[in-house]
mmCIF file of C-alpha atoms in Angstrom:
data_model
loop_
_atom_site.group_PDB
_atom_site.id
_atom_site.type_symbol
_atom_site.label_atom_id
_atom_site.label_comp_id
_atom_site.label_asym_id
_atom_site.label_seq_id
_atom_site.Cartn_x
_atom_site.Cartn_y
_atom_site.Cartn_z
ATOM 1 C CA UNK A 1 -19.066 -34.924 -9.059
ATOM 2 C CA UNK A 2 -17.005 -32.198 -10.693
ATOM 3 C CA UNK A 3 -16.739 -29.032 -8.627
ATOM 4 C CA UNK A 4 -15.165 -25.774 -9.724
ATOM 5 C CA UNK A 5 -13.759 -22.800 -7.869
ATOM 6 C CA UNK A 6 -13.354 -19.338 -9.406
ATOM 7 C CA UNK A 7 -11.490 -16.400 -7.889
ATOM 8 C CA UNK A 8 -9.500 -13.359 -8.990
ATOM 9 C CA UNK A 9 -6.363 -11.388 -8.211
ATOM 10 C CA UNK A 10 -5.536 -7.788 -8.985
ATOM 11 C CA UNK A 11 -9.080 -6.493 -9.150
ATOM 12 C CA UNK A 12 -8.252 -3.391 -7.101
ATOM 13 C CA UNK A 13 -4.748 -2.826 -8.440
ATOM 14 C CA UNK A 14 -3.781 0.321 -10.312
ATOM 15 C CA UNK A 15 -0.962 -1.327 -12.275
ATOM 16 C CA UNK A 16 -1.143 -4.596 -14.165
ATOM 17 C CA UNK A 17 -3.925 -6.991 -15.139
ATOM 18 C CA UNK A 18 -6.811 -8.517 -13.302
ATOM 19 C CA UNK A 19 -6.415 -12.289 -13.364
ATOM 20 C CA UNK A 20 -9.278 -14.752 -12.977
ATOM 21 C CA UNK A 21 -8.581 -18.409 -12.317
ATOM 22 C CA UNK A 22 -10.838 -21.434 -12.466
ATOM 23 C CA UNK A 23 -9.855 -24.747 -10.872
ATOM 24 C CA UNK A 24 -11.859 -27.884 -11.598
ATOM 25 C CA UNK A 25 -11.525 -31.015 -9.431
ATOM 26 C CA UNK A 26 -13.364 -34.189 -8.555
ATOM 27 C CA UNK A 27 -15.222 -33.441 -5.309
ATOM 28 C CA UNK A 28 -13.434 -36.283 -3.523
ATOM 29 C CA UNK A 29 -10.115 -34.528 -4.164
ATOM 30 C CA UNK A 30 -11.176 -31.568 -2.057
ATOM 31 C CA UNK A 31 -9.621 -33.394 0.906
ATOM 32 C CA UNK A 32 -6.301 -33.562 -0.927
ATOM 33 C CA UNK A 33 -6.298 -29.783 -1.253
ATOM 34 C CA UNK A 34 -6.927 -29.449 2.471
ATOM 35 C CA UNK A 35 -4.048 -31.798 3.270
ATOM 36 C CA UNK A 36 -1.737 -29.710 1.071
ATOM 37 C CA UNK A 37 -2.555 -26.653 3.169
ATOM 38 C CA UNK A 38 -4.417 -24.787 0.449
ATOM 39 C CA UNK A 39 -5.918 -21.583 1.831
ATOM 40 C CA UNK A 40 -6.693 -18.008 0.817
ATOM 41 C CA UNK A 41 -3.674 -16.821 -1.187
ATOM 42 C CA UNK A 42 -3.333 -13.682 0.973
ATOM 43 C CA UNK A 43 -2.415 -15.900 3.923
ATOM 44 C CA UNK A 44 0.485 -17.541 2.078
ATOM 45 C CA UNK A 45 4.008 -16.428 1.221
ATOM 46 C CA UNK A 46 4.982 -16.105 -2.459
ATOM 47 C CA UNK A 47 7.221 -19.154 -2.108
ATOM 48 C CA UNK A 48 4.413 -21.248 -0.623
ATOM 49 C CA UNK A 49 2.000 -20.127 -3.342
ATOM 50 C CA UNK A 50 4.460 -21.207 -6.030
ATOM 51 C CA UNK A 51 4.867 -24.585 -4.346
ATOM 52 C CA UNK A 52 1.112 -25.102 -4.029
ATOM 53 C CA UNK A 53 0.569 -23.966 -7.621
ATOM 54 C CA UNK A 54 2.456 -27.020 -8.905
ATOM 55 C CA UNK A 55 0.657 -29.349 -6.505
ATOM 56 C CA UNK A 56 -2.760 -27.963 -7.460
ATOM 57 C CA UNK A 57 -1.901 -28.579 -11.129
ATOM 58 C CA UNK A 58 -1.275 -32.245 -10.354
ATOM 59 C CA UNK A 59 -4.697 -32.620 -8.683
ATOM 60 C CA UNK A 60 -6.896 -30.460 -10.890
ATOM 61 C CA UNK A 61 -8.861 -31.865 -13.788
ATOM 62 C CA UNK A 62 -8.675 -28.511 -15.491
ATOM 63 C CA UNK A 63 -7.347 -25.001 -14.883
ATOM 64 C CA UNK A 64 -8.532 -21.953 -16.793
ATOM 65 C CA UNK A 65 -6.773 -18.595 -16.513
ATOM 66 C CA UNK A 66 -8.166 -15.351 -17.931
ATOM 67 C CA UNK A 67 -6.139 -12.139 -17.876
ATOM 68 C CA UNK A 68 -7.686 -8.723 -18.462
ATOM 69 C CA UNK A 69 -5.018 -6.114 -19.121
ATOM 70 C CA UNK A 70 -5.069 -2.661 -17.570
ATOM 71 C CA UNK A 71 -5.718 -1.022 -20.941
ATOM 72 C CA UNK A 72 -8.637 -3.400 -21.596
ATOM 73 C CA UNK A 73 -10.128 -2.556 -18.205
ATOM 74 C CA UNK A 74 -9.838 1.132 -19.077
ATOM 75 C CA UNK A 75 -11.430 0.638 -22.499
ATOM 76 C CA UNK A 76 -14.355 -1.270 -20.966
ATOM 77 C CA UNK A 77 -14.750 1.535 -18.437
ATOM 78 C CA UNK A 78 -14.914 4.059 -21.292
ATOM 79 C CA UNK A 79 -17.835 2.035 -22.709
ATOM 80 C CA UNK A 80 -19.700 2.214 -19.404
ATOM 81 C CA UNK A 81 -18.761 -1.300 -18.268
ATOM 82 C CA UNK A 82 -17.546 -1.116 -14.686
ATOM 83 C CA UNK A 83 -15.303 -3.649 -12.987
ATOM 84 C CA UNK A 84 -18.165 -5.600 -11.392
ATOM 85 C CA UNK A 85 -19.875 -6.088 -14.738
ATOM 86 C CA UNK A 86 -16.594 -6.895 -16.474
ATOM 87 C CA UNK A 87 -15.741 -9.543 -13.908
ATOM 88 C CA UNK A 88 -19.236 -11.053 -14.184
ATOM 89 C CA UNK A 89 -18.809 -11.205 -17.973
ATOM 90 C CA UNK A 90 -15.456 -12.965 -17.719
ATOM 91 C CA UNK A 91 -16.694 -15.437 -15.112
ATOM 92 C CA UNK A 92 -19.639 -16.271 -17.360
ATOM 93 C CA UNK A 93 -17.216 -16.834 -20.251
ATOM 94 C CA UNK A 94 -15.257 -19.284 -18.110
ATOM 95 C CA UNK A 95 -18.362 -21.178 -16.986
ATOM 96 C CA UNK A 96 -19.488 -21.438 -20.612
ATOM 97 C CA UNK A 97 -16.316 -23.384 -21.489
ATOM 98 C CA UNK A 98 -16.119 -25.856 -18.593
ATOM 99 C CA UNK A 99 -17.886 -29.004 -17.457
ATOM 100 C CA UNK A 100 -19.046 -28.699 -13.863
ATOM 101 C CA UNK A 101 -21.740 -30.040 -11.575
ATOM 102 C CA UNK A 102 -21.284 -27.186 -9.128
ATOM 103 C CA UNK A 103 -19.417 -23.868 -9.372
ATOM 104 C CA UNK A 104 -18.200 -21.945 -6.332
ATOM 105 C CA UNK A 105 -17.490 -18.263 -6.955
ATOM 106 C CA UNK A 106 -15.944 -15.860 -4.478
ATOM 107 C CA UNK A 107 -18.250 -12.836 -4.636
ATOM 108 C CA UNK A 108 -16.657 -9.432 -5.179
ATOM 109 C CA UNK A 109 -19.974 -7.773 -4.321
ATOM 110 C CA UNK A 110 -21.054 -7.473 -0.699
ATOM 111 C CA UNK A 111 -24.462 -8.332 -2.093
ATOM 112 C CA UNK A 112 -23.590 -11.775 -3.420
ATOM 113 C CA UNK A 113 -27.112 -12.400 -4.759
ATOM 114 C CA UNK A 114 -26.791 -9.330 -6.950
ATOM 115 C CA UNK A 115 -23.435 -10.565 -8.272
ATOM 116 C CA UNK A 116 -24.840 -14.028 -9.011
ATOM 117 C CA UNK A 117 -27.698 -12.467 -10.944
ATOM 118 C CA UNK A 118 -25.204 -10.406 -12.926
ATOM 119 C CA UNK A 119 -23.175 -13.518 -13.830
ATOM 120 C CA UNK A 120 -26.282 -15.447 -14.912
ATOM 121 C CA UNK A 121 -27.278 -12.620 -17.248
ATOM 122 C CA UNK A 122 -24.137 -13.288 -19.302
ATOM 123 C CA UNK A 123 -24.373 -17.093 -19.328
ATOM 124 C CA UNK A 124 -25.373 -18.810 -22.597
ATOM 125 C CA UNK A 125 -28.808 -20.430 -22.645
ATOM 126 C CA UNK A 126 -27.472 -23.952 -22.066
ATOM 127 C CA UNK A 127 -25.749 -22.770 -18.867
ATOM 128 C CA UNK A 128 -28.481 -20.543 -17.421
ATOM 129 C CA UNK A 129 -29.445 -23.165 -14.852
ATOM 130 C CA UNK A 130 -25.901 -23.991 -13.776
ATOM 131 C CA UNK A 131 -25.514 -24.715 -10.055
ATOM 132 C CA UNK A 132 -23.716 -21.637 -8.769
ATOM 133 C CA UNK A 133 -22.713 -20.898 -5.197
ATOM 134 C CA UNK A 134 -21.796 -17.216 -5.061
ATOM 135 C CA UNK A 135 -20.831 -15.975 -1.608
ATOM 136 C CA UNK A 136 -18.331 -13.729 0.136
ATOM 137 C CA UNK A 137 -15.076 -15.152 1.482
ATOM 138 C CA UNK A 138 -15.394 -18.560 -0.188
ATOM 139 C CA UNK A 139 -11.629 -18.386 -0.725
ATOM 140 C CA UNK A 140 -11.361 -18.833 3.046
ATOM 141 C CA UNK A 141 -13.789 -21.737 3.397
ATOM 142 C CA UNK A 142 -13.939 -23.774 0.171
ATOM 143 C CA UNK A 143 -10.610 -25.446 -0.794
ATOM 144 C CA UNK A 144 -11.236 -25.398 -4.557
ATOM 145 C CA UNK A 145 -11.835 -21.620 -4.388
ATOM 146 C CA UNK A 146 -8.691 -21.211 -2.278
ATOM 147 C CA UNK A 147 -6.847 -23.130 -4.995
ATOM 148 C CA UNK A 148 -8.218 -20.748 -7.626
ATOM 149 C CA UNK A 149 -7.115 -17.756 -5.559
ATOM 150 C CA UNK A 150 -3.578 -19.181 -5.432
ATOM 151 C CA UNK A 151 -3.444 -19.787 -9.182
ATOM 152 C CA UNK A 152 -4.729 -16.268 -9.879
ATOM 153 C CA UNK A 153 -2.249 -14.658 -7.487
ATOM 154 C CA UNK A 154 0.761 -16.539 -8.839
ATOM 155 C CA UNK A 155 -0.166 -15.655 -12.418
ATOM 156 C CA UNK A 156 -0.667 -11.988 -11.558
ATOM 157 C CA UNK A 157 2.653 -11.870 -9.697
ATOM 158 C CA UNK A 158 4.352 -13.178 -12.836
ATOM 159 C CA UNK A 159 2.757 -10.409 -14.879
ATOM 160 C CA UNK A 160 3.889 -7.774 -12.369
ATOM 161 C CA UNK A 161 7.467 -9.060 -12.437
ATOM 162 C CA UNK A 162 7.445 -8.868 -16.235
ATOM 163 C CA UNK A 163 6.307 -5.245 -16.113
ATOM 164 C CA UNK A 164 9.071 -4.444 -13.613
ATOM 165 C CA UNK A 165 11.619 -5.892 -16.016
ATOM 166 C CA UNK A 166 10.212 -3.838 -18.893
ATOM 167 C CA UNK A 167 10.338 -0.551 -16.995
ATOM 168 C CA UNK A 168 13.492 -1.426 -15.045
ATOM 169 C CA UNK A 169 11.919 -0.185 -11.835
ATOM 170 C CA UNK A 170 10.629 -1.898 -8.700
ATOM 171 C CA UNK A 171 7.251 -0.230 -8.158
ATOM 172 C CA UNK A 172 6.144 -2.623 -5.448
ATOM 173 C CA UNK A 173 2.836 -4.482 -5.592
ATOM 174 C CA UNK A 174 0.960 -2.208 -8.012
ATOM 175 C CA UNK A 175 -1.747 -1.206 -5.520
ATOM 176 C CA UNK A 176 -2.709 2.304 -4.416
ATOM 177 C CA UNK A 177 -1.626 1.807 -0.805
ATOM 178 C CA UNK A 178 1.993 1.140 -1.863
ATOM 179 C CA UNK A 179 4.160 4.293 -1.727
ATOM 180 C CA UNK A 180 6.531 2.846 -4.337
ATOM 181 C CA UNK A 181 3.594 2.350 -6.699
ATOM 182 C CA UNK A 182 2.406 5.923 -6.169
ATOM 183 C CA UNK A 183 5.914 7.300 -6.730
ATOM 184 C CA UNK A 184 6.148 5.296 -9.946
ATOM 185 C CA UNK A 185 2.826 6.652 -11.184
ATOM 186 C CA UNK A 186 4.084 10.192 -10.554
ATOM 187 C CA UNK A 187 7.064 9.413 -12.740
ATOM 188 C CA UNK A 188 4.875 7.915 -15.474
ATOM 189 C CA UNK A 189 2.635 10.973 -15.645
ATOM 190 C CA UNK A 190 5.652 13.244 -16.005
ATOM 191 C CA UNK A 191 7.873 11.243 -18.344
ATOM 192 C CA UNK A 192 5.893 8.817 -20.546
ATOM 193 C CA UNK A 193 4.828 10.219 -23.933
ATOM 194 C CA UNK A 194 1.859 7.844 -24.152
ATOM 195 C CA UNK A 195 -0.332 6.135 -21.537
ATOM 196 C CA UNK A 196 1.342 2.806 -20.684
ATOM 197 C CA UNK A 197 -0.744 -0.283 -21.364
ATOM 198 C CA UNK A 198 -0.057 -1.561 -17.841
ATOM 199 C CA UNK A 199 -1.559 1.518 -16.099
ATOM 200 C CA UNK A 200 -5.277 1.827 -15.296
ATOM 201 C CA UNK A 201 -5.437 5.448 -16.381
ATOM 202 C CA UNK A 202 -9.073 5.932 -15.306
ATOM 203 C CA UNK A 203 -8.380 4.908 -11.700
ATOM 204 C CA UNK A 204 -9.165 7.519 -9.054
ATOM 205 C CA UNK A 205 -5.676 7.079 -7.620
ATOM 206 C CA UNK A 206 -4.116 8.135 -10.924
ATOM 207 C CA UNK A 207 -6.445 11.140 -11.122
ATOM 208 C CA UNK A 208 -5.525 12.189 -7.578
ATOM 209 C CA UNK A 209 -1.820 11.938 -8.332
ATOM 210 C CA UNK A 210 -2.233 13.951 -11.541
ATOM 211 C CA UNK A 211 -4.104 16.707 -9.695
ATOM 212 C CA UNK A 212 -1.480 16.709 -6.946
ATOM 213 C CA UNK A 213 1.302 17.226 -9.492
ATOM 214 C CA UNK A 214 -0.572 20.114 -11.099
ATOM 215 C CA UNK A 215 -1.270 21.672 -7.702
ATOM 216 C CA UNK A 216 2.476 21.530 -7.086
ATOM 217 C CA UNK A 217 3.060 23.293 -10.433
ATOM 218 C CA UNK A 218 4.782 20.244 -11.860
ATOM 219 C CA UNK A 219 4.612 19.417 -15.551
ATOM 220 C CA UNK A 220 2.656 16.390 -16.730
ATOM 221 C CA UNK A 221 2.404 14.889 -20.204
ATOM 222 C CA UNK A 222 -0.368 16.033 -22.549
ATOM 223 C CA UNK A 223 -2.183 12.689 -22.600
ATOM 224 C CA UNK A 224 -2.782 12.982 -18.850
ATOM 225 C CA UNK A 225 -5.349 15.758 -19.390
ATOM 226 C CA UNK A 226 -7.410 13.717 -21.841
ATOM 227 C CA UNK A 227 -6.923 10.153 -20.626
ATOM 228 C CA UNK A 228 -6.678 10.694 -16.872
ATOM 229 C CA UNK A 229 -8.409 13.992 -16.075
ATOM 230 C CA UNK A 230 -10.888 13.769 -18.977
ATOM 231 C CA UNK A 231 -10.728 17.486 -19.592
ATOM 232 C CA UNK A 232 -12.041 19.303 -22.666
ATOM 233 C CA UNK A 233 -9.480 20.576 -25.142
ATOM 234 C CA UNK A 234 -9.646 24.220 -24.024
ATOM 235 C CA UNK A 235 -9.238 23.215 -20.384
ATOM 236 C CA UNK A 236 -6.340 21.009 -21.366
ATOM 237 C CA UNK A 237 -4.632 23.882 -23.152
ATOM 238 C CA UNK A 238 -4.962 26.115 -20.110
ATOM 239 C CA UNK A 239 -3.617 23.431 -17.797
ATOM 240 C CA UNK A 240 -0.849 22.614 -20.257
ATOM 241 C CA UNK A 241 0.138 26.280 -20.368
ATOM 242 C CA UNK A 242 0.269 26.657 -16.602
ATOM 243 C CA UNK A 243 2.009 23.316 -16.036
ATOM 244 C CA UNK A 244 4.934 24.585 -18.106
ATOM 245 C CA UNK A 245 5.386 27.748 -16.031
#
């Protein structure tokens, strides 16, 4: 029996892509993953994840990786497609391309039944009756989902390192709780002439930082008013005027 695990990394990040990974194995090889020490990626060091990545590749029948850039996430948001719906769409796309007897999906919704229903809505007709197990914390209990979480995390970490090289700045992990990330966003809003493709400009964190800068009478770039604060042109002009004082 072919079983599949699907998980993501970077869903809640403010910088960089969301990465979804699908790992397909023969059910009997689930024991091999356990022996390797495969577990939720958050419980592993970067070095251990890299090591397990290569070992998972040698066991897996197939690995599928889907990356959704920050600018794509923002453009979907502008169309009224929130992150839950976007992730359900991408998971359905993955399921449509793979052969599986059973698919385990780590639910991002507390209401896992609601998330499963959302995924099924986007499945093609020939996959509507696919055997899906959609539950919370499967990355902690089902080895093939743990393997997917590792693949997703390693791939996202690579993307983050590439962005750091491009900007020549270590902004940390790219999440809102990281002070280095927040400091970097402040710099972006004040120095970049266009919204960077790696920044989720619609994120509440970015909006809060933009408002904080304006409250401190600090100048921000013009695109911030439209892309981040979503202000009308006349409001933007007023803010732009006062931010230059």
